[in-house]
Coordinates of C-alpha atoms and ligand atoms in Angstrom, one line a residue:
M20 CA -0.1 0.0 -0.1
G21 CA 3.0 2.3 0.5
R22 CA 1.2 5.1 2.6
T23 CA 2.9 7.8 4.8
V24 CA 1.4 9.0 8.0
A25 CA 2.9 12.1 9.5
V26 CA 2.3 12.4 13.1
V27 CA 2.8 16.0 14.4
G28 CA 3.9 16.0 18.0
G29 CA 5.4 13.1 20.0
G30 CA 3.6 13.5 23.4
Y31 CA 1.3 10.9 25.0
G32 CA -1.0 10.8 22.1
G33 CA 1.3 11.3 19.3
A34 CA 3.8 8.7 20.5
A35 CA 1.1 6.2 21.1
V36 CA -0.6 6.6 17.5
A37 CA 2.9 6.6 15.9
K38 CA 3.9 3.3 17.7
A39 CA 0.5 1.6 16.9
L40 CA 0.7 2.4 13.2
D41 CA 4.4 1.4 13.0
A42 CA 3.7 -1.9 14.9
D43 CA 1.2 -3.0 12.1
A44 CA 3.8 -4.5 9.7
D45 CA 1.1 -5.7 7.2
A46 CA -0.3 -2.3 6.6
G47 CA 2.9 -1.1 5.1
I48 CA 2.7 2.3 6.5
E49 CA 5.7 4.6 6.8
V50 CA 5.2 6.6 10.0
V51 CA 7.0 9.8 10.3
L52 CA 7.0 11.6 13.6
V53 CA 7.7 15.3 13.7
E54 CA 8.8 16.5 17.3
P55 CA 10.9 19.3 18.4
K56 CA 12.1 17.7 21.7
D57 CA 15.0 15.2 21.8
A58 CA 13.1 13.1 24.3
F59 CA 9.4 12.5 25.3
V60 CA 8.8 14.1 28.6
H61 CA 6.5 12.1 31.1
A62 CA 4.7 15.2 32.4
A63 CA 3.0 13.1 35.2
G64 CA 6.4 12.8 36.7
S65 CA 7.6 16.3 36.5
L66 CA 6.4 17.3 40.1
R67 CA 8.4 14.4 41.6
A68 CA 11.4 15.2 39.4
L69 CA 11.3 18.7 40.9
V70 CA 11.5 17.3 44.6
Q71 CA 13.7 14.3 43.9
P72 CA 16.5 15.4 41.4
E73 CA 18.2 12.1 41.7
W74 CA 15.0 10.5 40.2
A75 CA 14.3 13.2 37.4
E76 CA 16.1 11.5 34.7
N77 CA 13.2 8.9 34.9
I78 CA 10.8 11.1 33.1
F79 CA 12.8 11.6 29.9
F80 CA 12.5 8.9 27.1
P81 CA 14.5 9.2 23.9
Y82 CA 12.7 8.5 20.7
D83 CA 15.2 6.4 19.0
R84 CA 13.7 3.1 20.0
L85 CA 9.9 4.2 19.8
L86 CA 9.5 3.1 16.0
A87 CA 10.8 -0.2 14.4
R88 CA 10.4 0.9 10.8
G89 CA 9.3 4.8 10.9
R90 CA 11.3 7.7 11.6
V91 CA 11.4 10.7 13.8
V92 CA 12.1 14.0 12.3
R93 CA 13.4 16.4 14.9
G94 CA 11.6 19.8 14.1
R95 CA 8.5 22.0 14.7
A96 CA 5.6 22.1 12.4
A97 CA 4.7 25.5 11.0
G98 CA 1.9 24.4 8.9
V99 CA -0.2 21.5 7.6
D100 CA -2.1 20.9 4.3
A101 CA -3.8 18.0 2.5
G102 CA -0.3 16.8 1.2
G103 CA 1.7 17.0 4.4
V104 CA 3.7 19.0 6.9
T105 CA 5.9 22.1 6.6
L106 CA 8.4 22.6 9.2
A107 CA 9.4 25.9 10.9
D108 CA 12.9 25.5 9.2
G109 CA 11.3 25.0 5.7
R110 CA 11.7 21.3 5.4
R111 CA 8.7 19.3 4.1
V112 CA 7.2 15.9 5.1
E113 CA 4.9 14.7 2.3
A114 CA 2.2 12.4 3.8
D115 CA -1.1 10.8 2.8
Y116 CA -2.6 11.1 6.4
V117 CA -1.6 13.6 9.1
V118 CA -2.3 13.2 12.8
L119 CA -2.3 16.4 14.8
A120 CA -1.1 15.9 18.4
T121 CA 0.8 19.0 19.5
G122 CA -1.0 19.1 22.9
S123 CA -0.4 21.9 25.4
D124 CA 2.2 23.8 27.3
Y125 CA 2.1 24.4 31.0
P126 CA 4.1 26.7 33.3
F127 CA 7.3 25.1 34.9
P128 CA 7.8 22.9 36.8
A129 CA 4.8 21.0 35.2
K130 CA 6.2 21.3 31.7
A131 CA 9.4 22.9 30.7
D132 CA 9.9 25.7 28.1
T133 CA 12.8 23.8 26.3
D134 CA 13.0 21.1 23.7
D135 CA 16.4 19.7 25.1
A136 CA 16.1 17.1 27.8
A137 CA 19.5 18.2 29.3
D138 CA 18.3 21.7 29.6
A139 CA 15.1 20.5 31.2
L140 CA 16.9 18.5 33.7
D141 CA 19.1 21.6 34.6
Q142 CA 16.1 23.7 35.3
L143 CA 14.5 21.0 37.5
R144 CA 17.7 20.7 39.5
A145 CA 18.2 24.5 39.7
A146 CA 14.8 24.9 40.9
H147 CA 15.2 22.1 43.5
K148 CA 18.1 23.9 44.8
E149 CA 16.1 27.2 45.4
L150 CA 13.1 25.2 46.8
S151 CA 15.4 23.3 49.3
G152 CA 16.3 26.4 51.0
A153 CA 12.9 28.0 50.9
A154 CA 10.9 27.6 54.3
R155 CA 7.6 29.0 53.0
V156 CA 6.2 27.9 49.6
L157 CA 3.3 29.5 47.8
I158 CA 1.4 27.6 45.0
T159 CA -1.0 29.4 43.0
G160 CA -3.8 27.1 41.6
A161 CA -5.5 24.3 43.7
G162 CA -6.3 22.1 40.7
P163 CA -4.7 18.7 40.3
V164 CA -1.2 20.0 39.5
G165 CA -1.2 22.6 42.4
L166 CA -2.3 19.9 45.0
E167 CA -0.1 17.4 43.6
L168 CA 3.0 19.7 43.8
A169 CA 1.9 20.6 47.5
G170 CA 1.8 16.8 48.3
E171 CA 5.3 16.1 46.6
I172 CA 6.9 19.0 48.5
A173 CA 5.3 18.0 51.9
A174 CA 6.4 14.3 51.4
V175 CA 10.1 15.5 50.9
W176 CA 10.2 18.4 53.4
P177 CA 7.4 17.9 56.1
G178 CA 8.7 21.1 57.9
K179 CA 8.0 23.5 55.0
R180 CA 5.0 25.8 55.3
I181 CA 2.9 25.3 52.1
T182 CA 0.0 27.5 51.0
V183 CA -2.1 27.0 48.1
V184 CA -4.3 29.8 46.8
D185 CA -7.1 29.6 44.3
P186 CA -10.1 32.0 43.6
A187 CA -12.6 29.1 43.3
E188 CA -14.5 28.3 46.5
E189 CA -14.1 24.5 46.1
I190 CA -11.4 22.1 45.0
M191 CA -12.0 19.6 42.3
P192 CA -15.7 20.6 41.7
S193 CA -16.3 17.9 39.1
F194 CA -15.6 15.1 41.7
T195 CA -17.6 13.7 44.4
P196 CA -17.9 15.3 48.0
E197 CA -16.3 12.3 49.3
L198 CA -13.2 12.7 47.2
R199 CA -13.0 16.3 48.1
A200 CA -13.4 15.6 51.7
E201 CA -10.7 13.0 51.6
L202 CA -8.4 15.4 49.9
H203 CA -9.0 18.1 52.5
R204 CA -8.4 15.6 55.2
Q205 CA -5.0 14.5 53.8
L206 CA -3.8 18.0 53.0
D207 CA -4.6 19.0 56.5
G208 CA -2.6 16.0 57.8
L209 CA 0.4 17.3 55.5
G210 CA 0.0 20.7 57.1
V211 CA -0.8 22.2 53.7
E212 CA -2.9 25.4 54.0
L213 CA -5.6 25.8 51.5
R214 CA -6.7 29.3 51.0
L215 CA -9.8 28.9 48.7
G216 CA -11.8 32.0 47.4
T217 CA -8.6 33.8 47.3
A218 CA -6.8 35.4 44.3
L219 CA -3.6 37.5 44.5
A220 CA -4.1 41.1 43.7
D221 CA -0.9 41.2 41.6
P222 CA 1.6 38.3 40.6
P223 CA 4.4 37.8 43.1
P224 CA 7.3 40.4 42.7
V225 CA 9.8 37.6 42.1
P226 CA 9.9 35.1 39.3
A227 CA 8.3 31.8 39.9
G228 CA 10.8 29.1 41.1
R229 CA 13.4 31.5 42.4
A230 CA 13.9 31.7 46.2
D231 CA 13.6 35.3 47.3
A232 CA 11.3 36.4 50.2
F233 CA 8.2 38.4 49.3
T234 CA 4.9 39.4 50.5
V235 CA 1.9 39.7 48.1
A236 CA -1.6 41.1 48.8
T237 CA -4.8 39.2 48.2
T238 CA -7.9 40.7 46.7
G239 CA -9.8 40.2 50.0
G240 CA -7.3 42.7 51.7
G241 CA -5.0 40.1 53.2
E242 CA -1.3 39.4 52.7
I243 CA 0.7 36.3 52.1
G244 CA 4.4 35.9 52.7
A245 CA 6.5 33.3 51.1
D246 CA 10.1 32.4 50.1
I247 CA 9.4 30.9 46.6
W248 CA 6.3 30.4 44.6
F249 CA 5.1 28.1 41.6
R250 CA 2.4 28.8 39.2
C251 CA 0.2 25.9 38.8
H252 CA -2.4 27.0 36.3
G253 CA -2.3 28.5 32.9
V254 CA -2.4 25.5 30.2
R255 CA -2.0 26.9 26.7
V256 CA -3.1 24.8 23.7
N257 CA -0.4 24.4 21.0
G258 CA -2.6 25.1 18.1
G259 CA -1.5 28.5 17.0
F260 CA 0.6 27.2 14.1
L261 CA -2.6 25.7 12.4
A262 CA -4.3 29.2 12.2
G263 CA -3.2 29.8 8.5
S264 CA -3.5 26.1 7.7
L265 CA -7.0 25.0 8.7
T266 CA -10.2 26.3 7.6
P267 CA -11.7 28.7 10.6
D268 CA -14.4 26.1 10.9
A269 CA -12.0 23.6 12.0
M270 CA -10.7 25.6 15.0
T271 CA -12.2 27.2 18.0
R272 CA -11.4 30.6 19.2
Q273 CA -9.0 29.1 21.9
G274 CA -6.8 27.4 19.2
Q275 CA -8.3 23.9 19.8
V276 CA -9.0 21.7 16.8
R277 CA -12.7 20.6 16.0
V278 CA -12.8 17.0 15.6
T279 CA -15.6 14.5 14.6
G280 CA -16.5 11.4 16.7
T281 CA -13.9 9.4 14.3
L282 CA -11.3 12.0 15.4
Q283 CA -11.1 13.4 11.9
V284 CA -10.6 17.1 11.8
R285 CA -13.8 18.7 10.9
G286 CA -14.0 19.1 7.1
Y287 CA -11.1 17.0 6.3
D288 CA -11.0 13.3 5.4
N289 CA -7.2 12.6 5.8
L290 CA -6.4 14.8 8.8
Y291 CA -6.9 13.7 12.3
A292 CA -6.4 15.3 15.7
L293 CA -6.1 14.0 19.2
G294 CA -5.3 14.8 22.8
D295 CA -5.2 18.2 24.5
L296 CA -5.2 19.9 21.0
T297 CA -8.8 18.7 20.5
D298 CA -12.2 20.4 21.4
L299 CA -13.4 17.1 22.9
A300 CA -15.7 17.8 25.9
E301 CA -13.6 16.1 28.6
A302 CA -10.7 16.9 31.0
K303 CA -7.4 17.0 29.2
M304 CA -5.5 14.0 30.1
A305 CA -2.6 11.8 29.0
G306 CA -4.8 8.6 29.4
Y307 CA -7.4 10.2 27.3
A308 CA -4.9 11.2 24.6
M309 CA -3.7 7.6 24.5
K310 CA -7.2 6.3 24.1
H311 CA -7.7 8.8 21.3
A312 CA -4.6 7.4 19.8
A313 CA -6.1 4.0 19.6
V314 CA -9.2 5.2 17.8
V315 CA -7.2 7.3 15.2
A316 CA -4.8 4.3 14.5
E317 CA -7.7 2.1 13.9
N318 CA -9.4 4.7 11.6
V319 CA -6.2 5.5 9.7
L320 CA -5.6 1.7 9.1
A321 CA -9.2 1.3 7.9
Q322 CA -8.6 4.0 5.5
V323 CA -5.4 2.6 4.2
R324 CA -7.3 -0.6 3.5
G325 CA -9.8 1.3 1.5
D326 CA -12.6 1.2 4.1
R327 CA -14.5 3.9 5.8
P328 CA -13.1 5.0 9.3
G329 CA -15.6 3.3 11.8
A330 CA -14.1 3.6 15.2
V331 CA -15.7 6.2 17.2
Y332 CA -14.5 8.1 20.3
R333 CA -17.0 8.9 23.1
P334 CA -15.8 10.8 26.2
S335 CA -16.7 9.3 29.5
P336 CA -19.4 11.2 31.1
V337 CA -18.0 10.5 34.6
P338 CA -14.7 12.4 35.4
S339 CA -11.9 10.0 36.7
I340 CA -8.6 10.8 38.6
L341 CA -5.7 9.3 40.4
L342 CA -4.1 12.2 42.3
P343 CA -1.1 11.2 44.3
L344 CA 0.0 13.4 47.4
G345 CA 3.6 12.2 47.5
P346 CA 4.5 8.5 46.9
G347 CA 2.3 7.3 49.7
G348 CA -0.8 9.5 49.8
G349 CA -3.5 10.7 47.5
V350 CA -7.1 10.2 46.2
G351 CA -8.6 8.5 43.3
Q352 CA -12.0 8.1 41.8
F353 CA -12.9 5.9 38.8
P354 CA -16.3 5.7 37.0
P355 CA -18.8 3.2 38.5
E356 CA -18.7 -0.4 37.3
S357 CA -22.5 -0.2 36.5
P358 CA -24.2 2.9 35.1
G359 CA -26.2 5.0 37.7
A360 CA -24.0 3.7 40.6
A361 CA -21.9 6.1 42.5
P362 CA -18.2 6.5 41.4
A363 CA -15.9 4.6 43.8
L364 CA -13.4 6.6 46.0
L365 CA -10.1 4.8 45.9
P366 CA -8.2 4.8 49.2
A367 CA -4.6 6.4 49.4
S368 CA -3.0 2.8 49.6
T369 CA -4.5 2.0 46.1
V370 CA -3.7 5.3 44.6
A371 CA -0.1 4.8 45.8
A372 CA 0.2 1.2 44.7
Y373 CA -1.3 1.8 41.3
K374 CA 0.5 5.2 40.5
G375 CA 2.1 7.2 43.3
A376 CA 5.0 4.9 43.8
D377 CA 6.6 5.1 40.4
L378 CA 4.1 7.5 38.5
F379 CA 3.9 5.0 35.7
V380 CA 7.5 5.3 34.8
G381 CA 7.9 1.6 34.2
R382 CA 5.1 1.6 31.7
F383 CA 6.7 4.3 29.6
A384 CA 9.9 2.7 29.8
E385 CA 8.3 -0.3 28.1
L386 CA 6.6 1.8 25.5
F387 CA 9.9 3.5 24.6
G388 CA 11.9 0.5 24.5
T389 CA 14.2 1.6 27.3
G390 CA 12.8 -1.1 29.8
T391 CA 12.9 -4.8 29.9
A392 CA 9.7 -5.7 28.1
T393 CA 8.1 -4.0 25.1
A394 CA 4.5 -3.0 25.1
T395 CA 2.6 -1.4 22.3
A396 CA 1.5 2.1 22.7
T397 CA -2.1 1.0 23.2
E398 CA -1.1 -1.4 25.8
A399 CA 0.7 1.3 27.8
G400 CA -2.2 3.6 27.1
A401 CA -4.6 1.0 28.5
A402 CA -2.3 1.0 31.6
T403 CA -2.8 4.6 32.4
E404 CA -5.7 5.9 34.3
A405 CA -7.9 6.6 31.4
G406 CA -7.6 3.0 30.0
T407 CA -8.0 0.7 32.9
E408 CA -10.6 -2.2 32.7
T409 CA -12.8 -0.2 34.5
E410 CA -12.7 2.6 31.9
A411 CA -11.1 4.7 34.5
G412 CA -10.0 8.3 33.7
T413 CA -6.7 10.0 34.1
A414 CA -5.1 12.2 36.8
Ligands
FAD524 C1 2.1 18.1 36.1 C2 1.1 17.4 35.2 C3 0.9 16.2 35.6 C4 0.0 15.6 34.8 N1 -0.4 14.2 35.2 C5 -1.1 13.4 34.4 C6 -1.6 12.1 35.0 O1 -1.2 11.6 35.8 N2 -2.4 11.4 34.1 C7 -3.0 12.0 33.1 O2 -3.8 11.3 32.3 N3 -2.7 13.2 32.5 C8 -1.8 14.0 33.3 N4 -1.4 15.4 32.9 C9 -2.1 15.8 31.6 C10 -1.3 15.4 30.4 O3 0.0 15.8 30.6 C11 -1.9 15.9 29.1 O4 -3.3 15.6 29.0 C12 -1.0 15.3 27.9 O5 0.3 15.7 27.9 C13 -1.7 15.5 26.8 O6 -1.2 14.7 25.8 P1 -1.0 15.1 24.3 O7 -0.4 13.9 23.6 O8 -2.3 15.7 23.7 O9 0.1 16.3 24.1 P2 1.3 16.6 24.8 O10 1.8 15.4 25.8 O11 1.3 18.0 25.3 O12 2.5 16.5 23.7 C14 2.5 17.3 22.7 C15 3.9 17.2 21.9 O13 3.7 18.0 20.9 C16 5.0 18.7 20.5 N5 4.8 20.0 19.8 C17 4.2 21.1 20.3 N6 4.2 22.0 19.3 C18 4.6 21.2 18.1 C19 4.8 21.8 16.7 N7 4.4 22.8 16.2 N8 5.2 20.7 15.9 C20 5.7 19.5 16.3 N9 5.5 19.2 17.5 C21 5.1 19.9 18.5 C22 5.5 18.9 21.9 O14 6.9 19.0 22.0 C23 5.1 17.8 22.6 O15 6.0 16.8 22.8 C24 -0.6 16.0 33.6 C25 -0.2 17.3 33.3 C26 0.7 18.0 33.9 C27 1.0 19.4 33.5

């Protein structure tokens, strides 16, 4: 058949779909993965990498053993059309099908602003040094990232005073009251102060991640003093480069790509999108991106065989999460086994055993061929929260 599939972005979803298509030897597809980074960064481990720099290398996985037949082109896509991908440096990847998987960026330490793993490691180690000497830590944003960071810091430095602020009145509003109550209980036990309904009047006067004592006013008239702060909100979708490529109808104002149930880009037959880049009505999570990857791989393979793409992705109506608070704590919620039943609250021991202990690093080592066994992308995807046998979601 001799078809080429260009996958743009080698994050959770892009790496998974590239591996799945590459693994199907009979289909005769050449996979070309376009990715600016020299290594996949397992973002779910980045907060632990900050507090345990000796462990930090575990979150980087080189791309060189991901594909058996296809190739990885290190570069940044600047445009896409029906015939392939144009890179920012002018190179061109001709392709019969294109999968858009450029995901999203997030402020450091959750994601780094560099494409070089060695630089990213240096940034984590430098921030760790700053954090080590800071007695008072301010975290802005009490979403899963902010709370997980608070838990990681408390686990390593129980003596630090950690304050998390958020303008919302409630944490994790889409989850059950039982999950919220358990989170509050564990955060109290760790000595983390949660200041909900609280916004900062201005950003702190020192850069995030740099140790330097400061005081900042809150909109309610109060003050917070800290020695270092981290920003844990402000996700940015990486869709800007598509503005001149796709029809306006194929994108939202926020730069997300509109997809159909088959995960084809709206209005295009040979263009797919997945993961955080899409306008799918669900939380943006790695586990979901890997589920999208399985659907996209099935549909591309169908098209290559001359069939209609028939696999349809349906977001789960019930949110799921595994939220570690350090290696031994955390909360989790999976959708109920039977429709209509209440979602189950997972105890800290289950969260720790399933995720908190190694943050899935072992599974990604297998996916990227740096571990002992080799799992396919979809197998590894099935092992993340969004793909357990209970249809569980992601953290
Ligand atoms: C701290 C933290 C912890 C998290 N923990 C979890 C968790 O435990 N479980 C979970 O399910 N989710 C978790 N998430 C969410 C998860 O990281 C995202 O949902 C996931 O990264 C989305 O995957 P993706 O494949 O859509 O894109 P991404 O993983 O964002 O990957 C996009 C890739 O595209 C590349 N790229 C960007 N622009 C271009 C371009 N122009 N050309 C080519 N390539 C480009 C990037 O370099 C990147 O490699 C966490 C997020 C954070 C920030």
